[in-house]
Coordinates of C-alpha atoms and ligand atoms in Angstrom, one line a residue:
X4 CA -30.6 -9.1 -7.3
X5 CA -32.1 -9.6 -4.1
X6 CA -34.4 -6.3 -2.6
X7 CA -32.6 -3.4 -0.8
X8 CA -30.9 -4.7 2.7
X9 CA -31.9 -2.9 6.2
X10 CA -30.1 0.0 6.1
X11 CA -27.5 1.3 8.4
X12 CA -29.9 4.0 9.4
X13 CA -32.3 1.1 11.1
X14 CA -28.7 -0.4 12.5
X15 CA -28.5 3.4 14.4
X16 CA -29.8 4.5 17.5
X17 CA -32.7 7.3 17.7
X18 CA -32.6 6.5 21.6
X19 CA -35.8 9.0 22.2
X20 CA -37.4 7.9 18.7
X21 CA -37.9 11.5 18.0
X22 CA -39.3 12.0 14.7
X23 CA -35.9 13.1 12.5
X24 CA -35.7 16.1 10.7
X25 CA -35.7 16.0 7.0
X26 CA -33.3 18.2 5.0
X27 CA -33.3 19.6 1.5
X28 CA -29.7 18.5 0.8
X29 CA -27.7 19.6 -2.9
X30 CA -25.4 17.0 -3.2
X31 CA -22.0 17.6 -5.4
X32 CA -21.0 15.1 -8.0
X33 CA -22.6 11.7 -9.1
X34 CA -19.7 9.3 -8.7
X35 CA -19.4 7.1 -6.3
X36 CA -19.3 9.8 -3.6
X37 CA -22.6 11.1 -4.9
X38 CA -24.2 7.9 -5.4
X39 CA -23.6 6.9 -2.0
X40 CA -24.3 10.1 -0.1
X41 CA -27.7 9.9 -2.0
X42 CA -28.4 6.4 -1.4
X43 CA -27.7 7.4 2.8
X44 CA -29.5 10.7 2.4
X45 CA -32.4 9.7 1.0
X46 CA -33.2 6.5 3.6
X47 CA -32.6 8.9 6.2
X48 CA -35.5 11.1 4.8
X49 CA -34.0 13.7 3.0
X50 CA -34.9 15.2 0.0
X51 CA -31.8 15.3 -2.0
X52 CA -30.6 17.0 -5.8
X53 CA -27.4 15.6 -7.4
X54 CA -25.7 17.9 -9.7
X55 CA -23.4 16.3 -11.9
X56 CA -21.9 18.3 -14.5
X57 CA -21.3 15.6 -17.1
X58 CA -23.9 13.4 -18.7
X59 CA -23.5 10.1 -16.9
X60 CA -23.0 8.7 -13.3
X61 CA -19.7 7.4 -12.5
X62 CA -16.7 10.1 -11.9
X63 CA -13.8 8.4 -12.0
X64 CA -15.1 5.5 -13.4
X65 CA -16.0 7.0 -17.1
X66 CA -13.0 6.2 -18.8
X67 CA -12.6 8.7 -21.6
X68 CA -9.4 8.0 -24.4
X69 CA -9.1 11.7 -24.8
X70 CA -6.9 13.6 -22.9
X71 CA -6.4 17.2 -21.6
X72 CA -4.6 20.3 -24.1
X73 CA -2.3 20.7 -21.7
X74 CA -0.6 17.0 -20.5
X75 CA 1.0 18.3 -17.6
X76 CA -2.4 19.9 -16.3
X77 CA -1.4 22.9 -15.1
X78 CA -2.9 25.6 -17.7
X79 CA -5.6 27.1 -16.0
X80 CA -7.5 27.3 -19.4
X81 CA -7.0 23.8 -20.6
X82 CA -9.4 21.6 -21.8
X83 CA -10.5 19.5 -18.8
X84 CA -11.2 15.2 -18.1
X85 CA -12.0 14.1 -15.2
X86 CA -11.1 10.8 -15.2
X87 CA -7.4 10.0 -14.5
X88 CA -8.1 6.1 -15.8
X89 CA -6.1 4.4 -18.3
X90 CA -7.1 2.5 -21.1
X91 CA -5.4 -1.0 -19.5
X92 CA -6.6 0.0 -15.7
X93 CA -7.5 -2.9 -14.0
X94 CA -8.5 -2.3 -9.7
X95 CA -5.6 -2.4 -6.8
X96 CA -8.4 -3.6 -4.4
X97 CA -10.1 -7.1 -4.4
X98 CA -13.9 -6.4 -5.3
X99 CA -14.7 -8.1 -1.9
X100 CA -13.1 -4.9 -0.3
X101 CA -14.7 -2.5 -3.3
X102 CA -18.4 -2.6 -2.8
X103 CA -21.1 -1.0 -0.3
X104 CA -21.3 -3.0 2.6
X105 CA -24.9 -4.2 1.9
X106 CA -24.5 -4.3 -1.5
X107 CA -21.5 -6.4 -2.5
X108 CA -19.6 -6.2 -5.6
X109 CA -19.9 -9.4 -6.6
X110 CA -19.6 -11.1 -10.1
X111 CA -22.3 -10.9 -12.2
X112 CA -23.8 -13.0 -15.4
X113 CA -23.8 -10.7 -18.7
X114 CA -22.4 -9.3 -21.6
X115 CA -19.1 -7.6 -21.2
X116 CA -19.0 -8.3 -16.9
X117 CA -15.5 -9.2 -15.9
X118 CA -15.8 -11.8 -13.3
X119 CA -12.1 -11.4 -12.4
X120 CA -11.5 -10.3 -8.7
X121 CA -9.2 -7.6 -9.2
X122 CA -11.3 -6.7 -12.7
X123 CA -10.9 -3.7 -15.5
X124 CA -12.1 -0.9 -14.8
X125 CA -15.7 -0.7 -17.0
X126 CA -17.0 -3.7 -14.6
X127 CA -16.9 -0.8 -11.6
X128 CA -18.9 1.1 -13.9
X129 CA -21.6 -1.3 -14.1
X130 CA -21.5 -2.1 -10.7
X131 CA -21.9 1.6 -9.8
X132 CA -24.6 1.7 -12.4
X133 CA -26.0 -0.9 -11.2
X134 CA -25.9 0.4 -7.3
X135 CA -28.0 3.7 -8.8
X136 CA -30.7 1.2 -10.3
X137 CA -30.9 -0.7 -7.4
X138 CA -31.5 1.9 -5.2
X139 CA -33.4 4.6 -7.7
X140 CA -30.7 7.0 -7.6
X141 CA -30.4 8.4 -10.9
X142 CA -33.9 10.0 -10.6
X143 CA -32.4 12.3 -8.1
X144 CA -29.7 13.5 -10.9
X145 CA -29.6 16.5 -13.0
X146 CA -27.2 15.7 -15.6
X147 CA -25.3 18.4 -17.4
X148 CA -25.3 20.3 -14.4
X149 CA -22.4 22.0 -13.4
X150 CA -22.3 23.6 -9.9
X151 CA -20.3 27.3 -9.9
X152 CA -20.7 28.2 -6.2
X153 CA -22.3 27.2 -3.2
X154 CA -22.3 30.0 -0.3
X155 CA -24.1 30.4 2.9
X156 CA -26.8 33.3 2.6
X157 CA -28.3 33.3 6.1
X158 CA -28.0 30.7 9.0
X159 CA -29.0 27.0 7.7
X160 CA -29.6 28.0 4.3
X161 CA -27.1 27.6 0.9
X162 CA -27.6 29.0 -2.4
X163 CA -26.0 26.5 -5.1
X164 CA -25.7 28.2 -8.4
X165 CA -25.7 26.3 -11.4
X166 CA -24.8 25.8 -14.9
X167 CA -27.2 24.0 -16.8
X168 CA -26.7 22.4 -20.5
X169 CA -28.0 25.4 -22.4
X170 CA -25.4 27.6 -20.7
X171 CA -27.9 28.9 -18.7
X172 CA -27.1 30.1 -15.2
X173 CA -29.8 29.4 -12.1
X174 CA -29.8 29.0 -8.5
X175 CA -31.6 27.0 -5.6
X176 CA -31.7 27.0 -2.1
X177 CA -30.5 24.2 0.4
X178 CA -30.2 23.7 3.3
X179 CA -27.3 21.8 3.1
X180 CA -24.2 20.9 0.7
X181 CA -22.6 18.0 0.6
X182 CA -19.4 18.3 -1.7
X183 CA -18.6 14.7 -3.7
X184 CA -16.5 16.1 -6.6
X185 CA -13.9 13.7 -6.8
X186 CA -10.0 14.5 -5.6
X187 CA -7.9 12.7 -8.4
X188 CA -8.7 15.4 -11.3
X189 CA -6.7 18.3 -10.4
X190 CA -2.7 17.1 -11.0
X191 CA -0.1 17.9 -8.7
X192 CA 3.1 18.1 -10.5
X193 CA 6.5 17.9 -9.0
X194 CA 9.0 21.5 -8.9
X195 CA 12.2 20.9 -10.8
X196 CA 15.2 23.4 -10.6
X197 CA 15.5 24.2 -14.6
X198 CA 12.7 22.7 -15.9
X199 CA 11.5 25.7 -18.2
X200 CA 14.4 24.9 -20.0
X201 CA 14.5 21.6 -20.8
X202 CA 13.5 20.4 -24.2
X203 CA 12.0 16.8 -23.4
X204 CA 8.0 16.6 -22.6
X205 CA 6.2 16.3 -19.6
X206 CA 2.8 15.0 -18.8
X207 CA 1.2 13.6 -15.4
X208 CA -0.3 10.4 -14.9
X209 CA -3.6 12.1 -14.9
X210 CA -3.3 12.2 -19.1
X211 CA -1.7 8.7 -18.9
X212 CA -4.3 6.7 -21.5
X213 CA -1.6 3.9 -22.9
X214 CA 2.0 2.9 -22.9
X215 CA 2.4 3.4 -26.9
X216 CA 3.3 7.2 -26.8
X217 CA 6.5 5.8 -24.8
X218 CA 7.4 3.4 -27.2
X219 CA 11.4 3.2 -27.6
X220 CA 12.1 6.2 -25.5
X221 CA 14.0 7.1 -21.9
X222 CA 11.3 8.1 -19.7
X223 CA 11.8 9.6 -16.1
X224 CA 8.7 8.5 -13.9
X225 CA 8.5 10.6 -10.8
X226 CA 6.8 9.0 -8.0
X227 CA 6.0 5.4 -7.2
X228 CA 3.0 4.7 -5.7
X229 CA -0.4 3.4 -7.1
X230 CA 0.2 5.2 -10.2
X231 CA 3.8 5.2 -10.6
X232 CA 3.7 1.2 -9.6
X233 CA 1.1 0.5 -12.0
X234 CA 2.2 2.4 -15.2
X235 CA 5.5 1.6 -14.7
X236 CA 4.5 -2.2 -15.5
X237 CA 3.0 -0.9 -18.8
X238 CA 6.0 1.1 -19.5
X239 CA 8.3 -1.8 -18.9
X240 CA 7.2 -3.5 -22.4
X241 CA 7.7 -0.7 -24.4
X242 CA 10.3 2.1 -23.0
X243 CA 13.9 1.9 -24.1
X244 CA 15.0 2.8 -20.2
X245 CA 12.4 3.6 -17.0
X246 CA 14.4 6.1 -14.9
X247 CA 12.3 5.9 -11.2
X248 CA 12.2 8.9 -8.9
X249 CA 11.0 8.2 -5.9
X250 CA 11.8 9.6 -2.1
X251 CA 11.9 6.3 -0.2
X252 CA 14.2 3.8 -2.6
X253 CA 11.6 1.0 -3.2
X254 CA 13.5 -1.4 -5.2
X255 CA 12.0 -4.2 -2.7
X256 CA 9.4 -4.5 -5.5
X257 CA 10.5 -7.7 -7.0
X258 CA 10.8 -6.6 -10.6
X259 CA 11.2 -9.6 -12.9
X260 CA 14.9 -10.6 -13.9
X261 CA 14.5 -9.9 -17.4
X262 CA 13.4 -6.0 -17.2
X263 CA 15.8 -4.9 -13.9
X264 CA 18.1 -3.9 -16.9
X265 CA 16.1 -1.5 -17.8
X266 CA 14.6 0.4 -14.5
X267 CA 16.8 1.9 -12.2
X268 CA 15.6 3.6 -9.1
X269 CA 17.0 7.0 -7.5
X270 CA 16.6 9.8 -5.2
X271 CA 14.6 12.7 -6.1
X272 CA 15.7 14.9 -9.1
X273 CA 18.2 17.6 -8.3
X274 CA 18.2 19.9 -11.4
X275 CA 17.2 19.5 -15.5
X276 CA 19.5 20.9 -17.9
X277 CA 18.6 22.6 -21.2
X278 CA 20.9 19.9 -22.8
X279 CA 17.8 17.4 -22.4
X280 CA 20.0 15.7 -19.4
X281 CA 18.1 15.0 -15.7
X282 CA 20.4 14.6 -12.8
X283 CA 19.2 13.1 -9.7
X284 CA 20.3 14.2 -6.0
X285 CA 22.6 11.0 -5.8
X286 CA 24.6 12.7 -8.2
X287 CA 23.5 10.2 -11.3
X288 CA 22.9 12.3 -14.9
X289 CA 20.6 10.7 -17.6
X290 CA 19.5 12.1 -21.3
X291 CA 15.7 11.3 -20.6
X292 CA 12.8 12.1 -23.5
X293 CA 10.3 12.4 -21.1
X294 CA 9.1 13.0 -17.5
X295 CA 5.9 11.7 -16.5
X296 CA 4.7 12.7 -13.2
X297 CA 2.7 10.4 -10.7
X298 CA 2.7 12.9 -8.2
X299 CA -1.0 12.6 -7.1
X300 CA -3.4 15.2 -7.0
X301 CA -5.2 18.4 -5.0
X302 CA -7.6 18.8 -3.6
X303 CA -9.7 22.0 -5.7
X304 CA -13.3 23.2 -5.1
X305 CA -13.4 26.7 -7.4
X306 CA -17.1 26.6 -6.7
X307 CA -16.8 26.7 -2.9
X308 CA -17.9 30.2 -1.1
X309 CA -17.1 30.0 2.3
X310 CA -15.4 33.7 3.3
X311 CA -11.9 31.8 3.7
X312 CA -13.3 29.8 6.6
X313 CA -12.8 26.3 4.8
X314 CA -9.5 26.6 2.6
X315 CA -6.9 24.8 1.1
X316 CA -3.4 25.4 2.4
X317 CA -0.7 22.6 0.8
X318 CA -3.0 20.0 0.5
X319 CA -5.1 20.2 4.3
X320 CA -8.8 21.0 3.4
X321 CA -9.4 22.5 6.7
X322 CA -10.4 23.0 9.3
X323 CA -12.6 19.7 8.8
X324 CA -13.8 17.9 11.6
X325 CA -13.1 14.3 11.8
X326 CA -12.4 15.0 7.9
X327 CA -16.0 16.0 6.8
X328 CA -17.5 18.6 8.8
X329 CA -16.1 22.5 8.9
X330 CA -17.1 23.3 12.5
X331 CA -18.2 26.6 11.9
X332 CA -20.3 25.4 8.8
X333 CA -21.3 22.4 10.2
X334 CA -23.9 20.4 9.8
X335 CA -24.9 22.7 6.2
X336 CA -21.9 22.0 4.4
X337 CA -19.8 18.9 4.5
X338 CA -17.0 16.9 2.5
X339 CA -17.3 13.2 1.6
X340 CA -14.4 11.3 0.4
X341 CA -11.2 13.2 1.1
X342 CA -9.6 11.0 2.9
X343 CA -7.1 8.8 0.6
X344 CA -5.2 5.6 0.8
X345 CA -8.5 4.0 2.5
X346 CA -11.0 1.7 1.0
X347 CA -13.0 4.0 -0.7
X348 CA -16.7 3.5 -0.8
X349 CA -17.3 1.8 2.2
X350 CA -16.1 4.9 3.5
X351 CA -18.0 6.9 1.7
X352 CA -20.9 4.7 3.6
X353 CA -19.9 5.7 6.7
X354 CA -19.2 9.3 6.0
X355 CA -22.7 9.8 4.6
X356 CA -24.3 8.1 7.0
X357 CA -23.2 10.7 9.5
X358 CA -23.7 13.4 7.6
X359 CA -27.6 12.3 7.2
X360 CA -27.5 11.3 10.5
X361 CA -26.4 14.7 11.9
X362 CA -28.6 16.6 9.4
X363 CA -31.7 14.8 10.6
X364 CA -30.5 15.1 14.2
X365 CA -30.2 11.2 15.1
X366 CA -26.7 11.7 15.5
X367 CA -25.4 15.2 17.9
X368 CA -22.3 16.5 16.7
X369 CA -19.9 17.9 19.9
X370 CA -20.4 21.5 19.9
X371 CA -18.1 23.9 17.5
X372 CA -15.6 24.8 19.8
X373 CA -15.0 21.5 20.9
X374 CA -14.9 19.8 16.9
X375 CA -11.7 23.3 16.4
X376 CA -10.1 21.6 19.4
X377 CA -9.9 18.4 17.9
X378 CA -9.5 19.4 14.9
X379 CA -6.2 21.0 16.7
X380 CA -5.1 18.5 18.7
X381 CA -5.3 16.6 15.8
X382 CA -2.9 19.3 13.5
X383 CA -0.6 18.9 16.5
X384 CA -0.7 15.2 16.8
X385 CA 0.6 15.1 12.7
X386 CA 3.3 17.4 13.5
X387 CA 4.5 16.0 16.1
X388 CA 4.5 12.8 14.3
X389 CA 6.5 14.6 11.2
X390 CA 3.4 14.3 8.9
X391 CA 3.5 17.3 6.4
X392 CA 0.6 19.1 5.9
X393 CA -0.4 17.7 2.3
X394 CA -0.7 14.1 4.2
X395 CA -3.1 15.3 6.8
X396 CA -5.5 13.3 4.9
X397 CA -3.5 10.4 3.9
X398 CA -5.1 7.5 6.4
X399 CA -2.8 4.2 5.6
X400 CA -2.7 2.8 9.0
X401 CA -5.0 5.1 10.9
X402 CA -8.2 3.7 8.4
X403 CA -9.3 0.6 10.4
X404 CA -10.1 3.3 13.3
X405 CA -11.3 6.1 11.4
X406 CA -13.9 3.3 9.9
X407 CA -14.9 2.4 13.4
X408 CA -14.9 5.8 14.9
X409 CA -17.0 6.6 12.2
X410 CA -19.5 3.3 12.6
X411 CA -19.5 3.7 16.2
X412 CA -20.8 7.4 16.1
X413 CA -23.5 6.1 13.5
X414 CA -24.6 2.9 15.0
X415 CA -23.2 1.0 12.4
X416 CA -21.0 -2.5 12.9
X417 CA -17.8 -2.2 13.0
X418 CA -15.3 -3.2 10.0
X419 CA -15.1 -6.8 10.1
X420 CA -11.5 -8.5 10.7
X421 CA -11.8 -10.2 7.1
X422 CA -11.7 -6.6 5.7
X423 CA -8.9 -6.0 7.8
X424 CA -6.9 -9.1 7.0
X425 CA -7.6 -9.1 3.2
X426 CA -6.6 -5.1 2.5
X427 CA -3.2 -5.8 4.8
X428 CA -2.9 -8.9 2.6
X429 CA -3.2 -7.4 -0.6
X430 CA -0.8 -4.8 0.4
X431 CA 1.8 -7.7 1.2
X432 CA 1.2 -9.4 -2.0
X433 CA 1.1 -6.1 -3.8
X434 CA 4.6 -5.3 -2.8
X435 CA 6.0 -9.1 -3.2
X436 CA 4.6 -9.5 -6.8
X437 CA 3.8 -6.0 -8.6
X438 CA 3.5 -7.9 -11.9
X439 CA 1.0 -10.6 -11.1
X440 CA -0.6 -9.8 -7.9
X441 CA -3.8 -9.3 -9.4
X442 CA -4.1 -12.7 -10.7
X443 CA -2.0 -14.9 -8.3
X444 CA -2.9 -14.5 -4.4
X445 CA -3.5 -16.5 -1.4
X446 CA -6.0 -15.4 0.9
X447 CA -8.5 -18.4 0.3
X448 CA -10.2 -18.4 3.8
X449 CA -10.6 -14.7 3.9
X450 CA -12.8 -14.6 0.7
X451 CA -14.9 -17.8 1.8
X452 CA -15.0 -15.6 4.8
X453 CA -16.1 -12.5 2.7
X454 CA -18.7 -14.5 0.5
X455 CA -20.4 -16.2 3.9
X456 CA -20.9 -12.5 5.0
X457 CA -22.1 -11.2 1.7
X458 CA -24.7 -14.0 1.6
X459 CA -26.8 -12.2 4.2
X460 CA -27.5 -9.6 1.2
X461 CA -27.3 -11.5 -2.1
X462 CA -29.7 -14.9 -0.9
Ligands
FAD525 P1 -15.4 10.9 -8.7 O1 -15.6 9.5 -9.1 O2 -14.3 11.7 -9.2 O3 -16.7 11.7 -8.9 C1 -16.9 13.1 -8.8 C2 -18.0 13.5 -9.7 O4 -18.3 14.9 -9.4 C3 -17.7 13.4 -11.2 O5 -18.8 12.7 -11.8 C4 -17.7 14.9 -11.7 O6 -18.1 15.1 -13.0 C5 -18.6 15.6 -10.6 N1 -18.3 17.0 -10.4 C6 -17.1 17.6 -10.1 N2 -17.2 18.9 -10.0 C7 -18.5 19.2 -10.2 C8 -19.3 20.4 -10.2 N3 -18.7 21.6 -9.9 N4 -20.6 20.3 -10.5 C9 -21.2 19.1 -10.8 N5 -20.5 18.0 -10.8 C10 -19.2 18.0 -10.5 N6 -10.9 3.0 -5.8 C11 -11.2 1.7 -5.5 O7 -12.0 1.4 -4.7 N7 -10.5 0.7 -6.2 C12 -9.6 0.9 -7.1 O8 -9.0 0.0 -7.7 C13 -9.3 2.3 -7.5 N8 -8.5 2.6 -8.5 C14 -8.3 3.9 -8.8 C15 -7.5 4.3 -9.9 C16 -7.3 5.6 -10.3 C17 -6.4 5.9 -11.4 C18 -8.0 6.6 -9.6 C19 -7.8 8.0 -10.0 C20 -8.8 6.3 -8.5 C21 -9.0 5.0 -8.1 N9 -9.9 4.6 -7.1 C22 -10.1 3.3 -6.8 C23 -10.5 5.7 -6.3 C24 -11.7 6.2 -6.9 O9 -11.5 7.5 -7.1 C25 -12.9 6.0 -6.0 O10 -13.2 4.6 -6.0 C26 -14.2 6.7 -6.3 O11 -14.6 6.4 -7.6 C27 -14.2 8.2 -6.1 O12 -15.5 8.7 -6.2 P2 -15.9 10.2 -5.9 O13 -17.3 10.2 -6.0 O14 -15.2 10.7 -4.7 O15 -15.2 11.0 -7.1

């Protein structure tokens, strides 16, 4: 693989070519998040520790067959997994769209690679792993670590306390945190009227590993989107019925003709009965066996110390400028990766490049008061749309301009119209073909398109 790329850091402008500040800078969590923050801390010239409390790099990525004591995931006292990957779990993204800008994730020659655009999940893995040899990140990673709080203890300066392997408990000082821990661990499970009643099991897509458990029975699926959509395809083969609960009816999916017989879409559930029956709000009743939920996820940081001035209130980490900096905490502590329904590690790239950028003071942030009125106008700009609070961070549409706003402030180039054209694309495809959109596209010129760009940094 060809030598590290210029990176976006010599793309940025230090107008006055002041010598930048260097920071010792704890950073949460070696997946992706993590890897990358490192990657953008360290060429800026900061010193940086990763704490990762398991023993590889990855997060989401280490698929693990296990799953947790309690399948719903709501016992505060159950045995925990991080990962929320099934066994089958192939990407919803094209790899072209995946990678780090300057460091592609292309296909590569060896044992066990999958060359496959849209391929299973152990080849992200490798390419993470092979992102942290690339760029000496693992080095920079205590392993077995697990953070248990991070508080301010005098202006510009944060104790991290830590768990170490041996169960021993020490601390450090930083002067600055940057939280990566991930935001698909923690399930979010759907309230049903009567559900401590009913006899049938429960479990959320977080402890989803296979569709065998299912085999033969009547399963209720709440939620349909990247989860639901997915394991519902799995569950088609094996379930005796699929009963879909979703709010927006999305039977536009073009399900093949042979299995429509057995899905049927509704309205959200009404009510459970202790009879084992589920009745929807349209009025429909169904004697279901189980009720798996792909509700998503919350956001949870138990190791977080900030006096209640970051919180989270129904799903808005906040108040979060621009969705990473808390303007009274800013620049010492910041969040990188919250945002969902984006592209996520070229995100991450962005995001961490400002957050090294402001830390070494190449990049000015606007002052506090003026990051709380944003941050307002912003809260008042989602209401005022109808967005409920647990989609503040939802981006969809909005992430081709939160990219740029974010390149823009860090010198970096904007997203590239390919990007644009290929994630829209996919999307389209996505919703046309559930079933074979991984394998069976059409976007030719965009991925000669992709692969001309990506030769700047693989020749
Ligand atoms: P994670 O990967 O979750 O990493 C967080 C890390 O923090 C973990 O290693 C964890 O052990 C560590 N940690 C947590 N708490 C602590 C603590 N207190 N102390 C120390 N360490 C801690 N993205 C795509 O681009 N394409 C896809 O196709 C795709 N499919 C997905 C499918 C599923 C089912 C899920 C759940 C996600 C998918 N994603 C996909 C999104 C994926 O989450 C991101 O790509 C990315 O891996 C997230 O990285 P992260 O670093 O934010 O979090």
């Amino acid at each position: 693989h060809p030598p590290p790329q210029p990176s976006a850091m010599q793309h940025s402008s230090n107008s006055q070519s002041q010598p930048l500040t260097s920071r010792r800078v704890a950073v949460i969590g070696a997946g992706a998040g993590g890897l990358v923050s490192a990657r953008e801390l360290g060429r800026e010239g900061h010193s940086v520790v990763v704490f990762e409390r398991s023993s590889q790099i990855g997060g989401t990525w280490v698929y693990l067959p296990e799953i947790e004591s309690d399948p719903l995931g709501v016992d505060p006292n159950r045995t925990r997994i991080h990962s929320s990957l099934y066994k089958s779990l192939r990407t919803n993204l094209p790899r072209e769209l995946m990678g780090v800008r300057d460091y592609p994730f292309v296909p590569r020659e060896g044992e066990g690679r999958d060359p496959r655009r849209f391929p299973s999940h152990p080849e992200v893995l490798k390419y993470l792993e092979d992102f942290a040899n690339e760029f000496g990140i693992c080095k920079l990673v205590r392993f077995g670590t697990e953070v248990v709080s991070a508080g301010l203890v005098e202006v510009g300066k944060w104790r991290v306390r830590f768990r170490c392997e041996s169960g021993d408990v020490d601390d450090e000082i930083f002067d600055a945190v940057v939280v990566c821990v991930g935001n698909y661990s923690q399930p979010r499970v759907a309230e049903i009227p009567g559900i401590d009643e009913w006899p049938g099991e429960q479990i959320h897509s977080h402890n989803y590993r296979d569709p065998e458990p299912f085999r033969g029975k009547v399963v209720i699926l709440i939620g349909f989107s990247s989860s639901g959509t997915d394991i519902s395809q799995e569950l088609l083969v094996v379930a005796k019925e699929i009963h879909i609960a979703c709010r927006s009816a999305k039977t536009g999916f073009l399900l093949a003709e042979s299995v429509i017989s057995k899905v049927s879409f509704h309205p959200m559930i009404k009510s459970v009965r202790k009879d084992g029956t589920v009745v929807f709000e349209d009025g429909c009743v169904v004697s279901a066996d189980v009720i798996l939920h792909c509700t998503g996820y919350k956001y949870h940081f138990p190791f977080l110390e900030t006096n209640g001035i970051v919180t989270v209130d129904d799903n808005r980490v906040g108040p979060l400028y621009k969705h990473v900096f808390p303007p009274a905490l800013a620049p010492g502590l910041s969040f990188v990766g919250l945002p969902f329904k984006v592209v996520p590690l070229p995100m991450f790239e962005l995001q961490s490049n400002w957050v090294a950028g402001v830390l070494s003071k190449r990049i000015a942030l606007p002052s506090k008061e003026e990051m709380l009125a944003d941050v307002k106008a912003f809260y008042a700009d989602l209401e005022a749309n109808g967005k409920p609070k647990h989609r503040t961070h939802e981006m969809s549409d909005c992430m081709v301009e939160y990219f740029n706003w974010l390149a823009a402030t860090c010198g970096c180039p904007a997203y590239e119209e390919w990007r644009k054209g290929m994630y829209d694309y996919t999307h389209v495809n996505k919703r046309a073909n559930l079933g074979s959109y991984r394998d069976d596209w059409h976007d030719d010129e965009l991925i000669r398109q992709a692969y001309e760009e990506f030769r700047k940094y693989t020749t």
